[in-house]
XYZ file of C-alpha atoms in Angstrom:
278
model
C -68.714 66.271 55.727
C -69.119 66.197 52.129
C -73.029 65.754 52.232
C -72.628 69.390 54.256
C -71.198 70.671 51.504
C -73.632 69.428 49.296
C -76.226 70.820 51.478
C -74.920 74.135 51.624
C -74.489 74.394 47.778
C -78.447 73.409 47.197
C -80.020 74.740 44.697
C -82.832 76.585 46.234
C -85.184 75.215 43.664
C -84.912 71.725 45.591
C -86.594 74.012 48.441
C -89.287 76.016 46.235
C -89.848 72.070 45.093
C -90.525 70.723 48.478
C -92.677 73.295 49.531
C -94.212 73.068 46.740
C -95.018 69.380 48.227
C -95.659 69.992 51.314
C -98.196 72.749 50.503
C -100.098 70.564 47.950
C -100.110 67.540 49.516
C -102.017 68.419 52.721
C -104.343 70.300 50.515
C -105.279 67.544 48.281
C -105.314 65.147 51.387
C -106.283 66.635 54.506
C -104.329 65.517 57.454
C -106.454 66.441 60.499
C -103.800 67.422 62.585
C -104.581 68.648 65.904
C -106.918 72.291 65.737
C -107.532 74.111 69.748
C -110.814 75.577 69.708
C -110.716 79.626 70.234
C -113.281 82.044 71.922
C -114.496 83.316 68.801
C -115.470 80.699 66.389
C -116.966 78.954 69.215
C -118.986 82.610 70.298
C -119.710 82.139 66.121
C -121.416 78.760 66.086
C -123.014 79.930 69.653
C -124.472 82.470 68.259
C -126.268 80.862 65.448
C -127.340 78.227 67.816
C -129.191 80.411 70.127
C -131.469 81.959 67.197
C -134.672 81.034 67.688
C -136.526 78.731 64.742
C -138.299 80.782 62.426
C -135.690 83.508 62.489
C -135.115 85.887 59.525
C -131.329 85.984 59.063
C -129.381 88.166 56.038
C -126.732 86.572 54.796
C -124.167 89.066 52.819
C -121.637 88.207 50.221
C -119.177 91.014 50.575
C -116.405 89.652 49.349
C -114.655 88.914 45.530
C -113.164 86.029 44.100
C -109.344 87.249 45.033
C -110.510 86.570 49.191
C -111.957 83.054 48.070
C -109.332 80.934 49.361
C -109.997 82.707 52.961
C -113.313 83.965 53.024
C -115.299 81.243 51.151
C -114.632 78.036 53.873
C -116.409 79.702 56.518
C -119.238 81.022 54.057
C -119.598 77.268 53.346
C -119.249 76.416 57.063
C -121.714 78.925 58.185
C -124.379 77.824 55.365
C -124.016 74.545 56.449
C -125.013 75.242 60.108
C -127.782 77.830 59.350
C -129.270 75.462 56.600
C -129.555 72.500 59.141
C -131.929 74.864 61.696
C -135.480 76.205 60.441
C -134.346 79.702 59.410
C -135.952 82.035 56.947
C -132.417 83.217 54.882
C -132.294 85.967 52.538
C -128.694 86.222 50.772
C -127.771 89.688 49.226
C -124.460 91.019 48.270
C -122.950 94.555 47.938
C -119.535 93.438 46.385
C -120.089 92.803 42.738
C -118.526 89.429 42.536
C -120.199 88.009 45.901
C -123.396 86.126 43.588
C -120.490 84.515 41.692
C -119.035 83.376 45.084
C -122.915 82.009 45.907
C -123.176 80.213 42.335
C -119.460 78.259 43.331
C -121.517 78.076 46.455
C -124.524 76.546 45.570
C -122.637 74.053 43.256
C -120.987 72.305 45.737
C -123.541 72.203 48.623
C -126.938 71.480 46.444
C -129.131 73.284 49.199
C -132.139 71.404 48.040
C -131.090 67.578 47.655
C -128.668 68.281 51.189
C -130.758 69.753 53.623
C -134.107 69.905 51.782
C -135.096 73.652 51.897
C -137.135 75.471 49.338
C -136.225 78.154 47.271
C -138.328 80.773 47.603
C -140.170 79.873 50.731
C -136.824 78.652 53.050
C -134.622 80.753 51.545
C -133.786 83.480 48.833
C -131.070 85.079 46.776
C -131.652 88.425 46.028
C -128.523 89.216 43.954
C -125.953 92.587 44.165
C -127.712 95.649 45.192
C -125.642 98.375 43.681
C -125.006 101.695 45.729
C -122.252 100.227 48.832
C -123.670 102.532 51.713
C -126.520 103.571 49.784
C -127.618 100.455 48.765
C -127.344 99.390 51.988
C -129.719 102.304 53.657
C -131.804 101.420 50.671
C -132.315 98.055 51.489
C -133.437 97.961 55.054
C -135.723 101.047 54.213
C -137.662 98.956 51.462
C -136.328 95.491 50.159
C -138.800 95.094 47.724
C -137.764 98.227 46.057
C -134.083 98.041 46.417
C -134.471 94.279 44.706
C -137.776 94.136 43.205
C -136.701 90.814 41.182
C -134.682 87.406 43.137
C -131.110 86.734 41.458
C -131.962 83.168 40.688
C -135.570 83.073 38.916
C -135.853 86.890 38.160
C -138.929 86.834 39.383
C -140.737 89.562 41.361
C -139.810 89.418 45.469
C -143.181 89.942 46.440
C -144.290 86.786 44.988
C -142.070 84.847 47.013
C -143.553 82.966 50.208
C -140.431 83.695 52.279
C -140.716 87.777 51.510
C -144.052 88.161 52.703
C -143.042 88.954 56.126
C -139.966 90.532 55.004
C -140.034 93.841 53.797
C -137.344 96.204 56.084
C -134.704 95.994 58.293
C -136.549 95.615 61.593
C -138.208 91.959 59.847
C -134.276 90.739 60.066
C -133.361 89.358 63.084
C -129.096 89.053 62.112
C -127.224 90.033 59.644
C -124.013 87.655 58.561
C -121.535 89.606 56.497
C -118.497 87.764 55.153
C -116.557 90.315 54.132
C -112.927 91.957 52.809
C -113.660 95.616 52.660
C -115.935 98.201 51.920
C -118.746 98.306 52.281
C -118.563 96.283 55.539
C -119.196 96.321 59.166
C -119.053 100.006 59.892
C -121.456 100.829 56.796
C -123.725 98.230 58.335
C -123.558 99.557 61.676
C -124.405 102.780 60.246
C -127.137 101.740 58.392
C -128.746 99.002 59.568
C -127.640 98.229 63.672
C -127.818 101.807 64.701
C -131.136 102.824 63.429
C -132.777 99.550 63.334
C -130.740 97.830 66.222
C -130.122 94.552 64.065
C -127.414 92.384 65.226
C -124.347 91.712 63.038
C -121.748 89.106 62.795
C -119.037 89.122 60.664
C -116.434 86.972 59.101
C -113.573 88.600 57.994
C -109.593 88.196 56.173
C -107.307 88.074 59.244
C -105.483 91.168 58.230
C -109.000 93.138 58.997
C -108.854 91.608 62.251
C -107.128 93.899 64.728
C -109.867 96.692 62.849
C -113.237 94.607 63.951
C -111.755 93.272 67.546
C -112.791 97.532 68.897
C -116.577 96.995 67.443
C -116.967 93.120 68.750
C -115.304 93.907 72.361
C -117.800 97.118 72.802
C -120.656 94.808 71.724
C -121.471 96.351 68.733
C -120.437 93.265 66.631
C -122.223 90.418 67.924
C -119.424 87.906 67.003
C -116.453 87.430 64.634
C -114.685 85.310 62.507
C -111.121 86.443 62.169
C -110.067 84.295 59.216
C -108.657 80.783 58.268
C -107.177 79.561 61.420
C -110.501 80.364 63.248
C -112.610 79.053 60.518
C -110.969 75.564 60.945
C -111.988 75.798 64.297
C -115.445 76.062 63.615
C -115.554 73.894 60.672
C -114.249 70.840 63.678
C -117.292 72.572 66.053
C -120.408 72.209 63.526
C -118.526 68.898 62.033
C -117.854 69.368 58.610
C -114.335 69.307 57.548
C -113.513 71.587 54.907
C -111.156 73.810 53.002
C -110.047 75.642 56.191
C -108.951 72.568 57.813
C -107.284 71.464 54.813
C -105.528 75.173 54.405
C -104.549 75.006 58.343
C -103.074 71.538 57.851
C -100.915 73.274 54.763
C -100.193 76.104 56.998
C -98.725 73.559 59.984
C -96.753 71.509 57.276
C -95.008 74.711 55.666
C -93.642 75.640 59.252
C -92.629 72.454 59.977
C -90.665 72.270 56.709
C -88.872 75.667 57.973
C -88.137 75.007 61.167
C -86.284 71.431 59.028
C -84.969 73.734 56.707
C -83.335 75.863 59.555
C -82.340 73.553 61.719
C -80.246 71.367 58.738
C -78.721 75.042 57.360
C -77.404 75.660 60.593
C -76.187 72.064 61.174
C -74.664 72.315 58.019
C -73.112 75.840 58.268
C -71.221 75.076 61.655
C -70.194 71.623 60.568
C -68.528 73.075 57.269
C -66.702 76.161 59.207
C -65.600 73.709 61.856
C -63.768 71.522 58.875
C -62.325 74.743 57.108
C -61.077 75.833 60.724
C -59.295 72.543 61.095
């Protein structure tokens, strides 16, 4: 009885401690525990598959640093699996911070040296275009205006190889918008799927969820990617264990120390009351 006691009387900073642990520890050293495969991060990796080669597909950074730990696995992910088929991929951003998100990017996955594309004739980073909405009308009206210099060389777009056949919306074939806000889906839909009928998919936080599941179950989002969970899905489907496993398996380990946690409280509580009863 007297270790219920001393259970009881824990100082909860034992507990903030072994979460701590249990948080860390998975992160630092994935476990690959068991992930079930959803609908929609294998509609994502579908998707991508059934592009034809030689399609132009616009990659955009909406998203900040703060939605890193959710957003950027599956920007990784998705890179990974576009970057591995013969695609022609423009990356823009209309969030500020996004081409700081790309640089982290770019740093870790070495385009070149991994999967041997070119800049400037495979693929292309055009940088933030300024204006949300606007910018976004802006851009599928005239790229080479709305960005008239690349984010990485500052030189002019038109000089590119990869641009020369890309010019306005109706040269994209999909758009892939990781996103955590506005500007979003619904400005692209306005600006870009609606007049120019390009298809979207989006990855999104999972508390935007339950706001894209109306667009992607009337068709007018292609596919989604409603945050971490799914993400770890499809980082197991295109085979390339990441950050989103690694989160999930932190995820699984906090819940299994609070179910513990509850189970030994309540073990405790009733064993203590039973002794001051008696």
């Amino acid at each position: 009885m007297a270790l219920f006691e001393k259970l009881m009387a824990l100082d909860r900073r034992w507990i903030f401690l072994l979460t701590w642990i249990f948080v860390l520890f998975p992160l630092t050293n994935p476990l690959g525990l068991p992930v079930s495969i959803g609908r929609d991060s294998t509609r994502w990796k579908q998707y991508i598959d059934d592009l034809p080669d030689g399609s132009i597909v616009l990659v955009s950074m909406d998203f900040g640093v703060s939605a890193m730990p959710e957003l950027y696995p599956m920007t990784v992910a998705t890179m990974h699996q576009i970057w591995q088929r013969d695609f022609k991929v423009v990356v823009v951003a209309f969030w500020n911070q996004g081409p700081l998100v790309f640089d982290t990017l770019l740093g870790e996955m070495k385009p070149e040296q991994t999967y041997g594309v070119v800049y400037g004739e495979d693929w292309i980073e055009l940088g933030w275009v300024p204006g949300a909405e606007t910018g976004m009308a802006a851009l599928g009206n005239d790229i080479w205006a709305a960005c008239p210099k690349d984010y990485l060389l500052k030189n002019d777009v038109s000089s590119f190889p990869i641009m020369q056949n890309i010019r306005k919306a109706t040269d994209v074939d999909l758009i892939v918008s990781i996103e955590s806000g506005t500007p979003g889906l619904t400005e692209w839909l306005r600006q870009w799927n609606d007049p120019y009928g390009v298809k979207i998919i989006v990855g999104c936080t999972a508390v935007s969820v339950s706001g894209m599941i109306p667009f992607r179950d009337s068709g007018q989002l292609s596919a989604l990617m409603p945050g971490l969970s799914a993400c770890a899905e499809y980082e197991k489907l295109v085979g390339r264990a990441g950050l989103a496993i690694a989160g999930v398996d932190a995820i699984s380990m906090t819940h299994l120390l609070l179910v513990l946690l509850v189970i030994v409280g309540n073990v405790a509580f009733f064993a203590t009351r039973a002794r001051g009863k008696s």
